[in-house]
JSON list of C-alpha atoms in Angstrom, two decimals:
[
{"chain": "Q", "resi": 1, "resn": "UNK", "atom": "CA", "xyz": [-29.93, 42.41, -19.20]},
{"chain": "Q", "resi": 2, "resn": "UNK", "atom": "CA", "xyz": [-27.28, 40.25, -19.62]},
{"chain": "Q", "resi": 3, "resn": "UNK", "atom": "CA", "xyz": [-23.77, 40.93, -17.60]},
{"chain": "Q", "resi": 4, "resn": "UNK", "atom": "CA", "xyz": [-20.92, 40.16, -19.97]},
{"chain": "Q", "resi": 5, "resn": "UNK", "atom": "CA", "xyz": [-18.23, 38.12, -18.72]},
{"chain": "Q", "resi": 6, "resn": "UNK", "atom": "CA", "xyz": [-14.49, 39.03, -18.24]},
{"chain": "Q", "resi": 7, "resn": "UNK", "atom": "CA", "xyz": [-12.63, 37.54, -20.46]},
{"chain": "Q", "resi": 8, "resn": "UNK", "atom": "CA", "xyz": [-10.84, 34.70, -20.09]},
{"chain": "Q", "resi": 9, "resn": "UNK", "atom": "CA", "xyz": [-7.83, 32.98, -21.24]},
{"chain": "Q", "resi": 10, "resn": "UNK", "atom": "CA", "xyz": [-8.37, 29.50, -24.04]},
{"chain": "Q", "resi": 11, "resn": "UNK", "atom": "CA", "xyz": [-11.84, 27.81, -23.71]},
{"chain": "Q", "resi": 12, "resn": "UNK", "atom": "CA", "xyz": [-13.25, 25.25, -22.37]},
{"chain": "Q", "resi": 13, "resn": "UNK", "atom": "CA", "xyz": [-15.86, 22.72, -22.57]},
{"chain": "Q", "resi": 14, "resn": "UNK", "atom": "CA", "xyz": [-17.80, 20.89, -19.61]},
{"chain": "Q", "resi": 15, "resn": "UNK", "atom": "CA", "xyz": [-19.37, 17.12, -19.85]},
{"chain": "Q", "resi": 16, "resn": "UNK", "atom": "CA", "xyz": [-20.88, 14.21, -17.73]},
{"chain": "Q", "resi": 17, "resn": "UNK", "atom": "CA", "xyz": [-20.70, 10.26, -18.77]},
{"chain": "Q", "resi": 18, "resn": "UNK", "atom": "CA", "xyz": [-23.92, 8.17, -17.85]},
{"chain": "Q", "resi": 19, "resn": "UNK", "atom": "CA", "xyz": [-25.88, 10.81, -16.38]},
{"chain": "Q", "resi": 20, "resn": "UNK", "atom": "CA", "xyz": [-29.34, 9.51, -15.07]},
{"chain": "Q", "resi": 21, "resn": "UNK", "atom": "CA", "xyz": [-31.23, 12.39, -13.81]},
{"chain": "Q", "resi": 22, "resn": "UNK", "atom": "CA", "xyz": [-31.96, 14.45, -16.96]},
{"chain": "Q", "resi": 23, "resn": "UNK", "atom": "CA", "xyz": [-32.65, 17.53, -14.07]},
{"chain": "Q", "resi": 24, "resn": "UNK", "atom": "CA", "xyz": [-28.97, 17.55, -13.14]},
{"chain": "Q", "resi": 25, "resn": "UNK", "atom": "CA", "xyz": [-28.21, 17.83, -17.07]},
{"chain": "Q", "resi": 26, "resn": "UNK", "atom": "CA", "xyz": [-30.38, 20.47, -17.37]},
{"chain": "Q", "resi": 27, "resn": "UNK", "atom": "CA", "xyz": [-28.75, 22.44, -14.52]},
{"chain": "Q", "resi": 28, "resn": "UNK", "atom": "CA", "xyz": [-25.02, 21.70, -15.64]},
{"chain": "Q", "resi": 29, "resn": "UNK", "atom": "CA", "xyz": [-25.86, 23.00, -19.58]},
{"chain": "Q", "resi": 30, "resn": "UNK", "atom": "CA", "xyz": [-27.74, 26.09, -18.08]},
{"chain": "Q", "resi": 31, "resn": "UNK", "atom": "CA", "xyz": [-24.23, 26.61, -15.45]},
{"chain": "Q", "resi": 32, "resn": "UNK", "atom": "CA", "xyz": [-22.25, 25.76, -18.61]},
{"chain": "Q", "resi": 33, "resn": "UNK", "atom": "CA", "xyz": [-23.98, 28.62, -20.73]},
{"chain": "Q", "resi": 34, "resn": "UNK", "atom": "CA", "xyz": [-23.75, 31.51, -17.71]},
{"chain": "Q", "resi": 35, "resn": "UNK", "atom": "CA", "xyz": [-19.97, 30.38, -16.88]},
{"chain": "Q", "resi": 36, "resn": "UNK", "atom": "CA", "xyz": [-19.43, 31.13, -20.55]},
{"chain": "Q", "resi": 37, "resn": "UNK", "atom": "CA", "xyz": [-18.35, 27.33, -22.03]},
{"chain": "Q", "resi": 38, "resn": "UNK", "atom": "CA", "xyz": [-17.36, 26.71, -25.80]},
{"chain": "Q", "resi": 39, "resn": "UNK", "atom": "CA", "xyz": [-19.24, 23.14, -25.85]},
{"chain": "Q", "resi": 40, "resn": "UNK", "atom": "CA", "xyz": [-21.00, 20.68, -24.01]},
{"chain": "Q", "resi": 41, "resn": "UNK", "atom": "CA", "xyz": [-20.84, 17.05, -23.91]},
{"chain": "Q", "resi": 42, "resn": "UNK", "atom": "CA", "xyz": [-22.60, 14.23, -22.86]},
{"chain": "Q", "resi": 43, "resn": "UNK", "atom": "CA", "xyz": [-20.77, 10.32, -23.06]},
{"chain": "Q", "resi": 44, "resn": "UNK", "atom": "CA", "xyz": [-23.33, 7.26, -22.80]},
{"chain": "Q", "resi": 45, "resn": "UNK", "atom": "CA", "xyz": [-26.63, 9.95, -21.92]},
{"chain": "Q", "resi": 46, "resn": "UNK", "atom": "CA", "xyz": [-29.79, 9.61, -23.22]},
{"chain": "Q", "resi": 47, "resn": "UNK", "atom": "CA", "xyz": [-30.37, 12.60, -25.04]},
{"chain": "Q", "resi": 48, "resn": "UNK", "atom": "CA", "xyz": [-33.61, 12.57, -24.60]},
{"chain": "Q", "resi": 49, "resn": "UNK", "atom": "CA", "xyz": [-32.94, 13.40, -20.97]},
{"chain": "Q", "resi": 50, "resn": "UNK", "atom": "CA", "xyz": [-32.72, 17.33, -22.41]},
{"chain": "Q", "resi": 51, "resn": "UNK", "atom": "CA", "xyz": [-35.91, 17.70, -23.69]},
{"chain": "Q", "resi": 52, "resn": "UNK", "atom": "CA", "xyz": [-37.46, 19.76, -21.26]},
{"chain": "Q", "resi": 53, "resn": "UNK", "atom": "CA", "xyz": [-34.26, 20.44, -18.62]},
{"chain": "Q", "resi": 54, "resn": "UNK", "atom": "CA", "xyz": [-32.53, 23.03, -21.02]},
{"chain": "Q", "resi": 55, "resn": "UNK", "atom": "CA", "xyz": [-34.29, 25.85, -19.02]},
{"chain": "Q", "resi": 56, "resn": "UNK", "atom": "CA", "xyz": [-31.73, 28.48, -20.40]},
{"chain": "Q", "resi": 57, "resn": "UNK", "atom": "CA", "xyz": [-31.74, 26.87, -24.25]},
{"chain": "Q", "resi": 58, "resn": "UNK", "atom": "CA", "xyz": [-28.20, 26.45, -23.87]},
{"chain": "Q", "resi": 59, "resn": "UNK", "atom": "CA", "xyz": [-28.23, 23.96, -26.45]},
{"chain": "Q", "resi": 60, "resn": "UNK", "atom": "CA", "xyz": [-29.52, 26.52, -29.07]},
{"chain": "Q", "resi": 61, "resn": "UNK", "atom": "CA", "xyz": [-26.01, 28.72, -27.78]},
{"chain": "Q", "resi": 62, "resn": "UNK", "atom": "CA", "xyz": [-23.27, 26.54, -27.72]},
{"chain": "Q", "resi": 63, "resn": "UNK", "atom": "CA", "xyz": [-22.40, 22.99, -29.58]},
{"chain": "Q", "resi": 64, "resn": "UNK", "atom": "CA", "xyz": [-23.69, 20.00, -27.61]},
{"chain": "Q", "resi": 65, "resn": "UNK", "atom": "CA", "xyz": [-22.21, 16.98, -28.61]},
{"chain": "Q", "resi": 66, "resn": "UNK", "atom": "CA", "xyz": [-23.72, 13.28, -27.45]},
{"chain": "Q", "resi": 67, "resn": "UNK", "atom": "CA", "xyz": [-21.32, 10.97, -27.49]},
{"chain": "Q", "resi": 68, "resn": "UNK", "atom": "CA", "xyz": [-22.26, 6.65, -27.13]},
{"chain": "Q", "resi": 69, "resn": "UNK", "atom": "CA", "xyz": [-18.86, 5.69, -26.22]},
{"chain": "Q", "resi": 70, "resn": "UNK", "atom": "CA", "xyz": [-15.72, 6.44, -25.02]},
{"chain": "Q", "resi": 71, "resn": "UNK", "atom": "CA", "xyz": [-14.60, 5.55, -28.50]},
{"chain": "Q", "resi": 72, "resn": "UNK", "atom": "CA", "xyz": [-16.51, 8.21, -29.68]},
{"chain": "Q", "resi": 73, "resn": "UNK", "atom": "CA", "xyz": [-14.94, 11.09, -27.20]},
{"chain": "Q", "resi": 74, "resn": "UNK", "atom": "CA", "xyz": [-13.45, 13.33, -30.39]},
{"chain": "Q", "resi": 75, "resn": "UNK", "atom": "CA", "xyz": [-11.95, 16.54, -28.35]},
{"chain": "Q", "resi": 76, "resn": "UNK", "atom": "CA", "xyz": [-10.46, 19.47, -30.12]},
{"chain": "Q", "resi": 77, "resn": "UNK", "atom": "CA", "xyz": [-6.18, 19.13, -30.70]},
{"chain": "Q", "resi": 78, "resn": "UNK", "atom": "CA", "xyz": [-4.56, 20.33, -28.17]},
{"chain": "Q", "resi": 79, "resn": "UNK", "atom": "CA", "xyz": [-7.78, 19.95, -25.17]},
{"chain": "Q", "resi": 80, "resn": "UNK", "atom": "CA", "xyz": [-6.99, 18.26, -21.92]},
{"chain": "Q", "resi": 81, "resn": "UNK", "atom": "CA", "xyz": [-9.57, 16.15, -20.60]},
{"chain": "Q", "resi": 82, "resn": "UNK", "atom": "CA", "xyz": [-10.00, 16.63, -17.23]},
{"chain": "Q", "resi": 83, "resn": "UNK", "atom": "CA", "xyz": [-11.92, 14.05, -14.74]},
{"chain": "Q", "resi": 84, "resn": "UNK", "atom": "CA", "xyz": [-13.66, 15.22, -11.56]},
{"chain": "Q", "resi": 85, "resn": "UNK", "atom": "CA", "xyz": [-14.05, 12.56, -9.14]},
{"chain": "Q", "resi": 86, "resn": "UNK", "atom": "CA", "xyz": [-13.27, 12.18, -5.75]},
{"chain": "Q", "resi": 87, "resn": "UNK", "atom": "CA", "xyz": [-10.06, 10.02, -6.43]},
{"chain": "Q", "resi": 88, "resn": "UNK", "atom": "CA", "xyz": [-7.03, 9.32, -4.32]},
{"chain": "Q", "resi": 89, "resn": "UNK", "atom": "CA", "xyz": [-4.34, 10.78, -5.96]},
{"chain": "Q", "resi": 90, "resn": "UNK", "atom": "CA", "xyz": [-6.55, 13.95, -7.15]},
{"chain": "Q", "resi": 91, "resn": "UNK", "atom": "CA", "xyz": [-5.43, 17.46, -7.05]},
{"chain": "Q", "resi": 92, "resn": "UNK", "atom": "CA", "xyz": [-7.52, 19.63, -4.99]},
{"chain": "Q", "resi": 93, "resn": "UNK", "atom": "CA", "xyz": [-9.59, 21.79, -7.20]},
{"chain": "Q", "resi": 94, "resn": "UNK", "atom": "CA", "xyz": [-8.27, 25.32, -4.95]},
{"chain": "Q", "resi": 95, "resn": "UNK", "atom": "CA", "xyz": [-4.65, 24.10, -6.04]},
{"chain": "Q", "resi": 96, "resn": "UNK", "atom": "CA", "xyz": [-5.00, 22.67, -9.41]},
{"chain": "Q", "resi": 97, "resn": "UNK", "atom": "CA", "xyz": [-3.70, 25.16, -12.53]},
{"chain": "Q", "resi": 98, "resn": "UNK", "atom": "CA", "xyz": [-6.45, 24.88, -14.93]},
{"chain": "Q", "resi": 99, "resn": "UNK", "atom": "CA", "xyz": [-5.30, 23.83, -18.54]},
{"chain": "Q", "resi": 100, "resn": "UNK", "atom": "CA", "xyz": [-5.44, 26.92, -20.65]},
{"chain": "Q", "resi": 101, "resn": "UNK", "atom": "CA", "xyz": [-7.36, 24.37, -23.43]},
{"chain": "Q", "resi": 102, "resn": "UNK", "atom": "CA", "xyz": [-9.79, 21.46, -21.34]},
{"chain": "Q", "resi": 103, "resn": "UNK", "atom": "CA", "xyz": [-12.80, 19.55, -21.54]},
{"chain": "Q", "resi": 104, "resn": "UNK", "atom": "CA", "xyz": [-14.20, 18.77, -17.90]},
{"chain": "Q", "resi": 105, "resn": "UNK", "atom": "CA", "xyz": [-15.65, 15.33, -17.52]},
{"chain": "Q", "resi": 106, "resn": "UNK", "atom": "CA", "xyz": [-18.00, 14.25, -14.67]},
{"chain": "Q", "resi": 107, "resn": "UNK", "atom": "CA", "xyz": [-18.99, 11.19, -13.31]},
{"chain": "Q", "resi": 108, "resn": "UNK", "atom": "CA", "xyz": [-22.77, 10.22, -13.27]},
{"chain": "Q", "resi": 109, "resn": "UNK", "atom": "CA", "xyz": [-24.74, 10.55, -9.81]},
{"chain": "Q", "resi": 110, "resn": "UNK", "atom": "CA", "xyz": [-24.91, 7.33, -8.53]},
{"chain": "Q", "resi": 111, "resn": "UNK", "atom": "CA", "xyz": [-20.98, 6.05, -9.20]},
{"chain": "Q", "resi": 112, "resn": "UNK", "atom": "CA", "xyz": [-17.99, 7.16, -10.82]},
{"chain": "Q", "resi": 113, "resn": "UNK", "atom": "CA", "xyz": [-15.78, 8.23, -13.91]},
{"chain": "Q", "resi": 114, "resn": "UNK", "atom": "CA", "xyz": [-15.39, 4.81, -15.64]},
{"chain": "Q", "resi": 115, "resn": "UNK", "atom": "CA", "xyz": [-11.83, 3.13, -15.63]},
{"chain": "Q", "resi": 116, "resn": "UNK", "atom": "CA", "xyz": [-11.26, 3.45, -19.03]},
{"chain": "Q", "resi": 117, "resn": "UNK", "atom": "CA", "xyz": [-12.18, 7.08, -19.15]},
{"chain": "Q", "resi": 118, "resn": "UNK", "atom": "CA", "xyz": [-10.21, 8.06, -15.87]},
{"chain": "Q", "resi": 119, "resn": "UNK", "atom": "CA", "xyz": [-7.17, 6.00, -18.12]},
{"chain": "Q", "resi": 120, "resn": "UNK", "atom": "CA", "xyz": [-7.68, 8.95, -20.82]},
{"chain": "Q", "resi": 121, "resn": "UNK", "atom": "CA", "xyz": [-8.01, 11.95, -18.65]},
{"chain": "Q", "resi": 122, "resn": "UNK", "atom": "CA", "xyz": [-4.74, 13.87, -18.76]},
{"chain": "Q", "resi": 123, "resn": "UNK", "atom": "CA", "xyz": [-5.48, 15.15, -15.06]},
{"chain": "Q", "resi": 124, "resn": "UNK", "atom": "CA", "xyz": [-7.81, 14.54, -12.41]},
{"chain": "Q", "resi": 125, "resn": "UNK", "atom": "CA", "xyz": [-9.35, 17.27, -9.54]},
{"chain": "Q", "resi": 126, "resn": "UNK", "atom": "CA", "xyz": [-11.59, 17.28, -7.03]},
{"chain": "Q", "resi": 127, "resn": "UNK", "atom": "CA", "xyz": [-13.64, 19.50, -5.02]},
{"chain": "Q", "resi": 128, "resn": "UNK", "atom": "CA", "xyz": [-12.88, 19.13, -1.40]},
{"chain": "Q", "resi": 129, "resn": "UNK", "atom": "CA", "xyz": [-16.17, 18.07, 0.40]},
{"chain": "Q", "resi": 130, "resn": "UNK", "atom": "CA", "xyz": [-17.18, 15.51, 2.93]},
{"chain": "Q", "resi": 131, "resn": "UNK", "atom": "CA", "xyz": [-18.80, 13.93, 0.62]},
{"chain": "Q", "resi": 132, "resn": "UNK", "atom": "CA", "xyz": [-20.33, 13.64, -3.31]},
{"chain": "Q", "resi": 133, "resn": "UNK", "atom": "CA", "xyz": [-21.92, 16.37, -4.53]},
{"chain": "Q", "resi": 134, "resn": "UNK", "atom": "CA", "xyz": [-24.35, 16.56, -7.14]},
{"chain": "Q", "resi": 135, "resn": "UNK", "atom": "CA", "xyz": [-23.54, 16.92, -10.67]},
{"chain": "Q", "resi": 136, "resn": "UNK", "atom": "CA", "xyz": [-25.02, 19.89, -11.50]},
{"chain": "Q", "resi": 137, "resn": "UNK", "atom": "CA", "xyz": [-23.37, 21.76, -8.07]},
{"chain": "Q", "resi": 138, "resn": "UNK", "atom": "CA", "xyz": [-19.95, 19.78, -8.78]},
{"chain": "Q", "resi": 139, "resn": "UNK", "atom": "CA", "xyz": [-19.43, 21.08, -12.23]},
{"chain": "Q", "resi": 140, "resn": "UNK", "atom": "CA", "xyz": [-20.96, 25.08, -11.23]},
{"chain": "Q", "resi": 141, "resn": "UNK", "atom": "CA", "xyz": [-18.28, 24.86, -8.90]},
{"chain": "Q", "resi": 142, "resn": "UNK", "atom": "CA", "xyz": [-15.65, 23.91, -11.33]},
{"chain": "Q", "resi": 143, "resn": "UNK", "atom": "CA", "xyz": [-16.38, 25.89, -13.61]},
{"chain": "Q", "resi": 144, "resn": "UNK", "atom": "CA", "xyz": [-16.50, 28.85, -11.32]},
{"chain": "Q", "resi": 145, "resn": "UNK", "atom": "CA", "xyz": [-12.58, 27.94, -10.03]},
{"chain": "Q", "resi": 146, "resn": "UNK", "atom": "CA", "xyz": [-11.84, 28.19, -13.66]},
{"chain": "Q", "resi": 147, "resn": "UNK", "atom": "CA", "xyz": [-13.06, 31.49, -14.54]},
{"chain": "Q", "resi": 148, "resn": "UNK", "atom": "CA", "xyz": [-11.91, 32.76, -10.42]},
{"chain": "Q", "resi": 149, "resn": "UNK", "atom": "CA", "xyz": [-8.25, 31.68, -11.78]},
{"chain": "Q", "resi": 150, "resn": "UNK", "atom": "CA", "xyz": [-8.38, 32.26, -15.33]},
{"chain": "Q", "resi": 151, "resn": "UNK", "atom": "CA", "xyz": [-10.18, 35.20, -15.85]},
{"chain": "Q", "resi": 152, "resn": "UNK", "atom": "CA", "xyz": [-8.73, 38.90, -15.00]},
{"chain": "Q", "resi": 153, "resn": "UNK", "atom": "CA", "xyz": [-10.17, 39.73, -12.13]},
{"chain": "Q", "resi": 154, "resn": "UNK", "atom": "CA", "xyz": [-8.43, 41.73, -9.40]},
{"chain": "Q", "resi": 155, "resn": "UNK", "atom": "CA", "xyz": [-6.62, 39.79, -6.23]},
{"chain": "Q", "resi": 156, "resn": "UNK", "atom": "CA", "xyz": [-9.02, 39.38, -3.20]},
{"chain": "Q", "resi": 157, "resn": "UNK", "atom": "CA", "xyz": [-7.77, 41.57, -0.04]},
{"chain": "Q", "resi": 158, "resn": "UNK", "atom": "CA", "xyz": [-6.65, 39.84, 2.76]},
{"chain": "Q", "resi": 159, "resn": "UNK", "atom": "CA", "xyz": [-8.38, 41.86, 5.10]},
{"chain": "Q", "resi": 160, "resn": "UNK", "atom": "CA", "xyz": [-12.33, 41.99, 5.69]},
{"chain": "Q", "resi": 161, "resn": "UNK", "atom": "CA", "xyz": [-12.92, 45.40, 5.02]},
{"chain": "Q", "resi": 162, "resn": "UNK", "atom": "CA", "xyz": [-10.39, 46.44, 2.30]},
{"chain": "Q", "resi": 163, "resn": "UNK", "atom": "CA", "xyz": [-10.97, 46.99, -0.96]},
{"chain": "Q", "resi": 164, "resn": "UNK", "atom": "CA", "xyz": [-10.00, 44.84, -3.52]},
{"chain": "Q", "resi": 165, "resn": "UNK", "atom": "CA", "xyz": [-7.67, 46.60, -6.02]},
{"chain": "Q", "resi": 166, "resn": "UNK", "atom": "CA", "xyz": [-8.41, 47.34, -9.75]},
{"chain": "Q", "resi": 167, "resn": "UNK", "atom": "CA", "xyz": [-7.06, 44.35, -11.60]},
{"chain": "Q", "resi": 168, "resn": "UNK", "atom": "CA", "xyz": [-4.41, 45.62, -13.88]},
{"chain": "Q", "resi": 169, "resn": "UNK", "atom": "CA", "xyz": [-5.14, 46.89, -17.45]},
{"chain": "Q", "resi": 170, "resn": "UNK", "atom": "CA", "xyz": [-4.07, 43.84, -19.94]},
{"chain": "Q", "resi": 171, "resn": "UNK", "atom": "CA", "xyz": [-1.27, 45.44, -21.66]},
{"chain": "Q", "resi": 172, "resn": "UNK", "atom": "CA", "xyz": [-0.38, 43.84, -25.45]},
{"chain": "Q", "resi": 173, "resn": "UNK", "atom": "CA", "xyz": [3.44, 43.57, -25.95]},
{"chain": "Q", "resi": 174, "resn": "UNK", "atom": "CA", "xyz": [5.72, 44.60, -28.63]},
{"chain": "Q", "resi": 175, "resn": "UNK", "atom": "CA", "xyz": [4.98, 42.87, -32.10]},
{"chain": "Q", "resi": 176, "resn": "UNK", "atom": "CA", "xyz": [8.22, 39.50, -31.70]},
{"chain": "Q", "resi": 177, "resn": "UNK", "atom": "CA", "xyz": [10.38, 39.51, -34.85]},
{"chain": "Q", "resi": 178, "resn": "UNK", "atom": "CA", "xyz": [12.92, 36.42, -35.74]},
{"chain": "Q", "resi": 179, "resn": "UNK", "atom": "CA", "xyz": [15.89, 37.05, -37.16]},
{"chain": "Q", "resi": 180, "resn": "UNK", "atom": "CA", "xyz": [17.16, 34.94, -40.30]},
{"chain": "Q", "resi": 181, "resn": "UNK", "atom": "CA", "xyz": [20.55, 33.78, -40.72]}
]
């Protein structure tokens, strides 16, 4: 049975550029689909590499776009692309405020976000670790952060043992009029 997921604020979409091991696609578009994703991408991938890594269909559930190029990167109005790399100058995933509208972007396994493509990302993050992590586990984790901080869940207690508090019913406010004149 499928759990339904809390819900969230804006959307978002997830994406790698020159991924090589069609596996680690696989995994990311099957993470993508559970963590609840509007759209998938792909920048300078073979798709072939899908074929037979789509182990959830995820393709069949949410748009997958395949982009050649940079030039071709055509995000929604309004969607902040978002590199993950392990970049000086990088927030730190735990700290960063997740764009209410974004389109993640990670690097391929064996090197990093090209140049030009760090050039158009409106911020970049990354996920403190000793080292690189694998594409698949890098953007699971980022995509878990987002829905930890964007969706309504309750605040964690401090303290081993407590329990967590009921998050707080989402209350809808008074209809805003504008005055003319």
């Amino acid at each position: 049975m499928k759990t339904p997921l809390p819900p969230t604020r804006g959307y978002f979409g997830i994406g790698v550029e020159g991924i090589s091991k069609a596996v680690n696609l696989g995994n990311l578009l099957r993470s993508a689909h559970a963590f609840g994703a509007s759209f998938v991408f792909t920048i300078g991938a073979d798709e072939r590499a899908l074929l037979h890594t789509d182990t959830s269909k995820a393709a069949a559930h949410l748009p997958l776009y395949h982009w050649r190029g940079l030039a071709e990167l055509d995000l929604p109005k309004g969607c902040s692309l978002v590199g993950v790399e392990l970049l000086d100058g990088a927030a730190e995933l735990p700290s960063f405020p997740h764009p209410i509208r974004a389109a993640y972007v990670l690097g391929p396994e064996r090197g990093r976000l090209s140049p030009e493509l760090v050039s158009r990302c409106r911020h970049l993050v990354r996920i403190p670790a000793a080292f690189s992590l694998n594409v698949a586990t890098a953007g699971a984790i980022v995509m878990y952060d987002r829905l930890r901080t964007l969706g309504r869940f309750a605040s964690r207690p401090v303290a081993e043992h407590a329990a967590a508090p009921a998050p707080a019913p989402h209350v809808q406010g008074a209809p805003k009029t504008r005055r003319r004149g």
